[in-house]
Amino acid sequence: MFPLSNNSNYDTIYKMYLTEYQVVGRKLPSAQEVAPKLFRMRIFAPNVVVAKSRFWYFLKKLRKVKKAAGEIVSVNVISEKRPEQIKNFGIWIRYDSRSGTHNMYKEYRALRRVEAVEQCYQDMAARHRARFRSVQIIRVAEINDADVRRQYIKQLLTPKLSFPLPHRLANVDKKHRALFIAKRPTTFY
């Protein structure tokens, strides 16, 4: 959240800046189970507090472990290996709509995994009115150009892709510019 002005609590922009966290947790050791099994998850969240919360939310669904009877062993930030290279990402998600729960596979082109997931959340909000709380990221994988399934990503993989600018006005110096001209400007080359 970034406030636009200091005096108003209502003027805030909610821009999603996610970070990828590796959260490791386990059930608390007890007399029956001295060394409980560790559980590791990669969680996309805006901060550490939300990452821990999402960890317990997912772990409660997967195993019989809850926050009161468990502990977080470690929380680490996962950074991208090659953040300067464009990559294709496949994202498997599960989301709750107004009518039910649906599985989905989507593809995005981005520099980092986090950017692809941010695009996914924005896309789900725009196309399906799905909130952050109702979208669950199951898996994020970097995919090769040959394995791309969606046409809207395939069209960006063509070699020597160019975006021509068909109609442009010539940039004339101010001293040679006229206010009124007898003919219309030529805008295409």
PDB file of C-alpha atoms in Angstrom:
ATOM      1  CA  MET A   1       0.000   0.000   0.000  1.00  0.00           C
ATOM      2  CA  PHE A   2       1.333   3.368  -0.991  1.00  0.00           C
ATOM      3  CA  PRO A   3      -0.504   6.434   0.317  1.00  0.00           C
ATOM      4  CA  LEU A   4      -1.114   9.240  -2.161  1.00  0.00           C
ATOM      5  CA  SER A   5      -1.402  11.852   0.572  1.00  0.00           C
ATOM      6  CA  ASN A   6      -0.409  11.829   4.230  1.00  0.00           C
ATOM      7  CA  ASN A   7      -3.645  13.266   5.593  1.00  0.00           C
ATOM      8  CA  SER A   8      -6.125  10.747   4.164  1.00  0.00           C
ATOM      9  CA  ASN A   9      -6.488   7.055   4.940  1.00  0.00           C
ATOM     10  CA  TYR A  10      -8.826   6.565   1.993  1.00  0.00           C
ATOM     11  CA  ASP A  11      -6.390   7.653  -0.741  1.00  0.00           C
ATOM     12  CA  THR A  12      -4.410   4.444  -1.061  1.00  0.00           C
ATOM     13  CA  ILE A  13      -3.405   2.482  -4.129  1.00  0.00           C
ATOM     14  CA  TYR A  14      -3.387  -1.270  -3.713  1.00  0.00           C
ATOM     15  CA  LYS A  15      -0.586  -2.386  -6.024  1.00  0.00           C
ATOM     16  CA  MET A  16       0.467  -5.989  -5.756  1.00  0.00           C
ATOM     17  CA  TYR A  17       4.196  -6.478  -5.229  1.00  0.00           C
ATOM     18  CA  LEU A  18       4.674 -10.144  -4.515  1.00  0.00           C
ATOM     19  CA  THR A  19       7.765 -11.959  -3.256  1.00  0.00           C
ATOM     20  CA  GLU A  20       8.457 -15.672  -3.492  1.00  0.00           C
ATOM     21  CA  TYR A  21       9.110 -17.257  -0.104  1.00  0.00           C
ATOM     22  CA  GLN A  22      10.207 -20.722   0.907  1.00  0.00           C
ATOM     23  CA  VAL A  23       8.431 -21.528   4.168  1.00  0.00           C
ATOM     24  CA  VAL A  24       9.444 -24.628   6.157  1.00  0.00           C
ATOM     25  CA  GLY A  25       7.289 -25.724   9.073  1.00  0.00           C
ATOM     26  CA  ARG A  26       6.367 -28.762  11.120  1.00  0.00           C
ATOM     27  CA  LYS A  27       4.172 -30.105  13.881  1.00  0.00           C
ATOM     28  CA  LEU A  28       5.496 -29.368  17.388  1.00  0.00           C
ATOM     29  CA  PRO A  29       7.600 -32.235  18.807  1.00  0.00           C
ATOM     30  CA  SER A  30       5.726 -34.388  21.315  1.00  0.00           C
ATOM     31  CA  ALA A  31       6.249 -37.595  23.295  1.00  0.00           C
ATOM     32  CA  GLN A  32       4.629 -39.677  20.535  1.00  0.00           C
ATOM     33  CA  GLU A  33       6.485 -37.916  17.705  1.00  0.00           C
ATOM     34  CA  VAL A  34       9.945 -36.677  18.746  1.00  0.00           C
ATOM     35  CA  ALA A  35      11.121 -35.614  15.247  1.00  0.00           C
ATOM     36  CA  PRO A  36       8.047 -34.595  13.221  1.00  0.00           C
ATOM     37  CA  LYS A  37       8.128 -34.428   9.440  1.00  0.00           C
ATOM     38  CA  LEU A  38       9.120 -31.078   7.866  1.00  0.00           C
ATOM     39  CA  PHE A  39       6.869 -29.485   5.249  1.00  0.00           C
ATOM     40  CA  ARG A  40       8.238 -27.033   2.671  1.00  0.00           C
ATOM     41  CA  MET A  41       6.211 -24.725   0.440  1.00  0.00           C
ATOM     42  CA  ARG A  42       6.949 -22.028  -2.104  1.00  0.00           C
ATOM     43  CA  ILE A  43       4.512 -19.235  -1.341  1.00  0.00           C
ATOM     44  CA  PHE A  44       3.901 -16.000  -3.292  1.00  0.00           C
ATOM     45  CA  ALA A  45       2.946 -13.242  -0.862  1.00  0.00           C
ATOM     46  CA  PRO A  46       3.429  -9.484  -0.382  1.00  0.00           C
ATOM     47  CA  ASN A  47       5.285  -9.963   2.932  1.00  0.00           C
ATOM     48  CA  VAL A  48       6.517 -12.555   5.457  1.00  0.00           C
ATOM     49  CA  VAL A  49       3.399 -12.353   7.645  1.00  0.00           C
ATOM     50  CA  VAL A  50       1.087 -13.209   4.736  1.00  0.00           C
ATOM     51  CA  ALA A  51       3.489 -15.962   3.590  1.00  0.00           C
ATOM     52  CA  LYS A  52       3.359 -17.643   7.009  1.00  0.00           C
ATOM     53  CA  SER A  53      -0.418 -17.293   7.117  1.00  0.00           C
ATOM     54  CA  ARG A  54      -0.815 -18.867   3.656  1.00  0.00           C
ATOM     55  CA  PHE A  55       1.555 -21.673   4.691  1.00  0.00           C
ATOM     56  CA  TRP A  56      -0.692 -22.632   7.610  1.00  0.00           C
ATOM     57  CA  TYR A  57      -3.795 -22.245   5.438  1.00  0.00           C
ATOM     58  CA  PHE A  58      -2.471 -24.731   2.852  1.00  0.00           C
ATOM     59  CA  LEU A  59      -0.916 -27.112   5.401  1.00  0.00           C
ATOM     60  CA  LYS A  60      -4.205 -27.355   7.290  1.00  0.00           C
ATOM     61  CA  LYS A  61      -5.884 -28.442   4.046  1.00  0.00           C
ATOM     62  CA  LEU A  62      -3.159 -30.981   3.160  1.00  0.00           C
ATOM     63  CA  ARG A  63      -2.232 -32.495   6.550  1.00  0.00           C
ATOM     64  CA  LYS A  64      -3.656 -32.673  10.058  1.00  0.00           C
ATOM     65  CA  VAL A  65      -1.460 -29.825  11.316  1.00  0.00           C
ATOM     66  CA  LYS A  66      -2.614 -26.427  12.513  1.00  0.00           C
ATOM     67  CA  LYS A  67      -0.802 -23.277  13.616  1.00  0.00           C
ATOM     68  CA  ALA A  68      -1.501 -23.775  17.344  1.00  0.00           C
ATOM     69  CA  ALA A  69       0.159 -27.210  17.276  1.00  0.00           C
ATOM     70  CA  GLY A  70       2.954 -26.316  14.870  1.00  0.00           C
ATOM     71  CA  GLU A  71       5.995 -24.118  14.318  1.00  0.00           C
ATOM     72  CA  ILE A  72       7.706 -22.329  11.441  1.00  0.00           C
ATOM     73  CA  VAL A  73      11.276 -23.562  11.110  1.00  0.00           C
ATOM     74  CA  SER A  74      12.482 -21.091   8.479  1.00  0.00           C
ATOM     75  CA  VAL A  75      11.316 -18.477   5.977  1.00  0.00           C
ATOM     76  CA  ASN A  76      13.610 -17.644   3.038  1.00  0.00           C
ATOM     77  CA  VAL A  77      13.201 -15.329   0.052  1.00  0.00           C
ATOM     78  CA  ILE A  78      13.681 -17.127  -3.272  1.00  0.00           C
ATOM     79  CA  SER A  79      15.294 -14.943  -5.934  1.00  0.00           C
ATOM     80  CA  GLU A  80      15.354 -15.503  -9.693  1.00  0.00           C
ATOM     81  CA  LYS A  81      18.488 -17.051 -11.236  1.00  0.00           C
ATOM     82  CA  ARG A  82      18.279 -15.099 -14.509  1.00  0.00           C
ATOM     83  CA  PRO A  83      16.105 -12.018 -13.954  1.00  0.00           C
ATOM     84  CA  GLU A  84      17.364 -10.299 -17.131  1.00  0.00           C
ATOM     85  CA  GLN A  85      16.182 -13.029 -19.554  1.00  0.00           C
ATOM     86  CA  ILE A  86      12.592 -13.306 -20.785  1.00  0.00           C
ATOM     87  CA  LYS A  87      10.982 -16.687 -20.072  1.00  0.00           C
ATOM     88  CA  ASN A  88       7.711 -18.546 -20.593  1.00  0.00           C
ATOM     89  CA  PHE A  89       5.895 -19.648 -17.454  1.00  0.00           C
ATOM     90  CA  GLY A  90       3.095 -22.150 -17.049  1.00  0.00           C
ATOM     91  CA  ILE A  91       0.930 -21.656 -13.963  1.00  0.00           C
ATOM     92  CA  TRP A  92      -1.459 -24.268 -12.594  1.00  0.00           C
ATOM     93  CA  ILE A  93      -4.100 -22.696 -10.364  1.00  0.00           C
ATOM     94  CA  ARG A  94      -7.252 -23.566  -8.479  1.00  0.00           C
ATOM     95  CA  TYR A  95      -9.799 -20.867  -7.793  1.00  0.00           C
ATOM     96  CA  ASP A  96     -13.189 -20.468  -6.227  1.00  0.00           C
ATOM     97  CA  SER A  97     -15.742 -18.729  -8.420  1.00  0.00           C
ATOM     98  CA  ARG A  98     -19.314 -17.812  -7.541  1.00  0.00           C
ATOM     99  CA  SER A  99     -20.519 -21.187  -8.836  1.00  0.00           C
ATOM    100  CA  GLY A 100     -17.792 -23.592  -7.693  1.00  0.00           C
ATOM    101  CA  THR A 101     -14.099 -24.528  -7.587  1.00  0.00           C
ATOM    102  CA  HIS A 102     -12.166 -24.774 -10.855  1.00  0.00           C
ATOM    103  CA  ASN A 103      -8.710 -25.901 -11.945  1.00  0.00           C
ATOM    104  CA  MET A 104      -6.918 -23.898 -14.597  1.00  0.00           C
ATOM    105  CA  TYR A 105      -3.659 -23.738 -16.549  1.00  0.00           C
ATOM    106  CA  LYS A 106      -2.395 -20.389 -17.817  1.00  0.00           C
ATOM    107  CA  GLU A 107       0.754 -19.206 -19.592  1.00  0.00           C
ATOM    108  CA  TYR A 108       2.615 -15.920 -19.248  1.00  0.00           C
ATOM    109  CA  ARG A 109       5.824 -14.350 -20.546  1.00  0.00           C
ATOM    110  CA  ALA A 110       7.843 -12.549 -17.899  1.00  0.00           C
ATOM    111  CA  LEU A 111      11.357 -11.927 -16.630  1.00  0.00           C
ATOM    112  CA  ARG A 112      10.727 -13.437 -13.196  1.00  0.00           C
ATOM    113  CA  ARG A 113       8.413 -16.039 -11.660  1.00  0.00           C
ATOM    114  CA  VAL A 114       6.993 -13.396  -9.337  1.00  0.00           C
ATOM    115  CA  GLU A 115       6.051 -11.152 -12.277  1.00  0.00           C
ATOM    116  CA  ALA A 116       4.266 -14.063 -13.975  1.00  0.00           C
ATOM    117  CA  VAL A 117       2.294 -14.780 -10.786  1.00  0.00           C
ATOM    118  CA  GLU A 118       1.399 -11.084 -10.411  1.00  0.00           C
ATOM    119  CA  GLN A 119       0.146 -11.125 -14.023  1.00  0.00           C
ATOM    120  CA  CYS A 120      -1.866 -14.239 -13.180  1.00  0.00           C
ATOM    121  CA  TYR A 121      -3.547 -12.622 -10.166  1.00  0.00           C
ATOM    122  CA  GLN A 122      -4.382  -9.507 -12.215  1.00  0.00           C
ATOM    123  CA  ASP A 123      -5.675 -11.663 -15.083  1.00  0.00           C
ATOM    124  CA  MET A 124      -7.861 -13.747 -12.756  1.00  0.00           C
ATOM    125  CA  ALA A 125      -9.258 -10.594 -11.163  1.00  0.00           C
ATOM    126  CA  ALA A 126     -10.041  -9.070 -14.570  1.00  0.00           C
ATOM    127  CA  ARG A 127     -11.434 -12.105 -16.405  1.00  0.00           C
ATOM    128  CA  HIS A 128     -13.042 -14.071 -13.573  1.00  0.00           C
ATOM    129  CA  ARG A 129     -13.478 -11.518 -10.751  1.00  0.00           C
ATOM    130  CA  ALA A 130     -11.393 -13.825  -8.547  1.00  0.00           C
ATOM    131  CA  ARG A 131      -9.904 -12.204  -5.433  1.00  0.00           C
ATOM    132  CA  PHE A 132      -6.416 -12.927  -4.059  1.00  0.00           C
ATOM    133  CA  ARG A 133      -7.879 -15.079  -1.288  1.00  0.00           C
ATOM    134  CA  SER A 134      -9.806 -17.306  -3.719  1.00  0.00           C
ATOM    135  CA  VAL A 135      -6.871 -18.071  -6.081  1.00  0.00           C
ATOM    136  CA  GLN A 136      -4.471 -20.841  -5.061  1.00  0.00           C
ATOM    137  CA  ILE A 137      -1.226 -21.234  -6.998  1.00  0.00           C
ATOM    138  CA  ILE A 138      -0.579 -24.967  -7.300  1.00  0.00           C
ATOM    139  CA  ARG A 139       2.552 -24.910  -9.458  1.00  0.00           C
ATOM    140  CA  VAL A 140       4.684 -22.437 -11.427  1.00  0.00           C
ATOM    141  CA  ALA A 141       7.065 -23.880 -14.015  1.00  0.00           C
ATOM    142  CA  GLU A 142       9.367 -22.374 -16.606  1.00  0.00           C
ATOM    143  CA  ILE A 143       8.496 -23.925 -19.973  1.00  0.00           C
ATOM    144  CA  ASN A 144      10.423 -24.195 -23.244  1.00  0.00           C
ATOM    145  CA  ASP A 145       9.279 -22.501 -26.445  1.00  0.00           C
ATOM    146  CA  ALA A 146       8.371 -25.899 -27.961  1.00  0.00           C
ATOM    147  CA  ASP A 147       6.110 -26.758 -24.996  1.00  0.00           C
ATOM    148  CA  VAL A 148       4.014 -23.582 -25.141  1.00  0.00           C
ATOM    149  CA  ARG A 149       0.310 -24.462 -25.578  1.00  0.00           C
ATOM    150  CA  ARG A 150      -1.514 -21.142 -25.673  1.00  0.00           C
ATOM    151  CA  GLN A 151      -1.773 -19.208 -28.944  1.00  0.00           C
ATOM    152  CA  TYR A 152      -1.491 -15.795 -27.264  1.00  0.00           C
ATOM    153  CA  ILE A 153       2.026 -16.766 -26.095  1.00  0.00           C
ATOM    154  CA  LYS A 154       2.980 -18.650 -29.286  1.00  0.00           C
ATOM    155  CA  GLN A 155       2.497 -15.497 -31.355  1.00  0.00           C
ATOM    156  CA  LEU A 156       5.241 -13.781 -29.332  1.00  0.00           C
ATOM    157  CA  LEU A 157       7.778 -16.554 -30.027  1.00  0.00           C
ATOM    158  CA  THR A 158       8.221 -15.849 -33.748  1.00  0.00           C
ATOM    159  CA  PRO A 159      11.818 -14.943 -34.677  1.00  0.00           C
ATOM    160  CA  LYS A 160      12.538 -11.315 -35.628  1.00  0.00           C
ATOM    161  CA  LEU A 161       9.260 -10.152 -34.113  1.00  0.00           C
ATOM    162  CA  SER A 162       8.709  -6.452 -34.751  1.00  0.00           C
ATOM    163  CA  PHE A 163       6.033  -3.966 -33.852  1.00  0.00           C
ATOM    164  CA  PRO A 164       5.954  -1.433 -36.703  1.00  0.00           C
ATOM    165  CA  LEU A 165       4.755   2.115 -36.111  1.00  0.00           C
ATOM    166  CA  PRO A 166       2.626   2.732 -39.228  1.00  0.00           C
ATOM    167  CA  HIS A 167       1.384   6.280 -38.629  1.00  0.00           C
ATOM    168  CA  ARG A 168       3.894   8.777 -37.275  1.00  0.00           C
ATOM    169  CA  LEU A 169       4.199  12.521 -37.451  1.00  0.00           C
ATOM    170  CA  ALA A 170       7.578  13.868 -38.526  1.00  0.00           C
ATOM    171  CA  ASN A 171       9.328  15.636 -35.670  1.00  0.00           C
ATOM    172  CA  VAL A 172       9.989  19.110 -37.079  1.00  0.00           C
ATOM    173  CA  ASP A 173      12.049  21.755 -35.271  1.00  0.00           C
ATOM    174  CA  LYS A 174      10.021  24.488 -33.625  1.00  0.00           C
ATOM    175  CA  LYS A 175      11.512  27.231 -35.821  1.00  0.00           C
ATOM    176  CA  HIS A 176      10.430  25.374 -39.011  1.00  0.00           C
ATOM    177  CA  ARG A 177       7.008  24.416 -37.678  1.00  0.00           C
ATOM    178  CA  ALA A 178       3.982  26.223 -39.127  1.00  0.00           C
ATOM    179  CA  LEU A 179       0.728  26.826 -37.316  1.00  0.00           C
ATOM    180  CA  PHE A 180      -1.427  26.458 -40.440  1.00  0.00           C
ATOM    181  CA  ILE A 181      -0.512  24.319 -43.462  1.00  0.00           C
ATOM    182  CA  ALA A 182      -2.307  24.000 -46.819  1.00  0.00           C
ATOM    183  CA  LYS A 183      -2.189  20.174 -46.896  1.00  0.00           C
ATOM    184  CA  ARG A 184      -2.634  17.409 -44.359  1.00  0.00           C
ATOM    185  CA  PRO A 185       0.507  15.807 -42.907  1.00  0.00           C
ATOM    186  CA  THR A 186       1.771  12.491 -44.294  1.00  0.00           C
ATOM    187  CA  THR A 187       1.794  10.081 -41.383  1.00  0.00           C
ATOM    188  CA  PHE A 188       2.833   6.762 -42.919  1.00  0.00           C
ATOM    189  CA  TYR A 189       6.159   5.683 -44.357  1.00  0.00           C
TER     190      TYR A 189
END
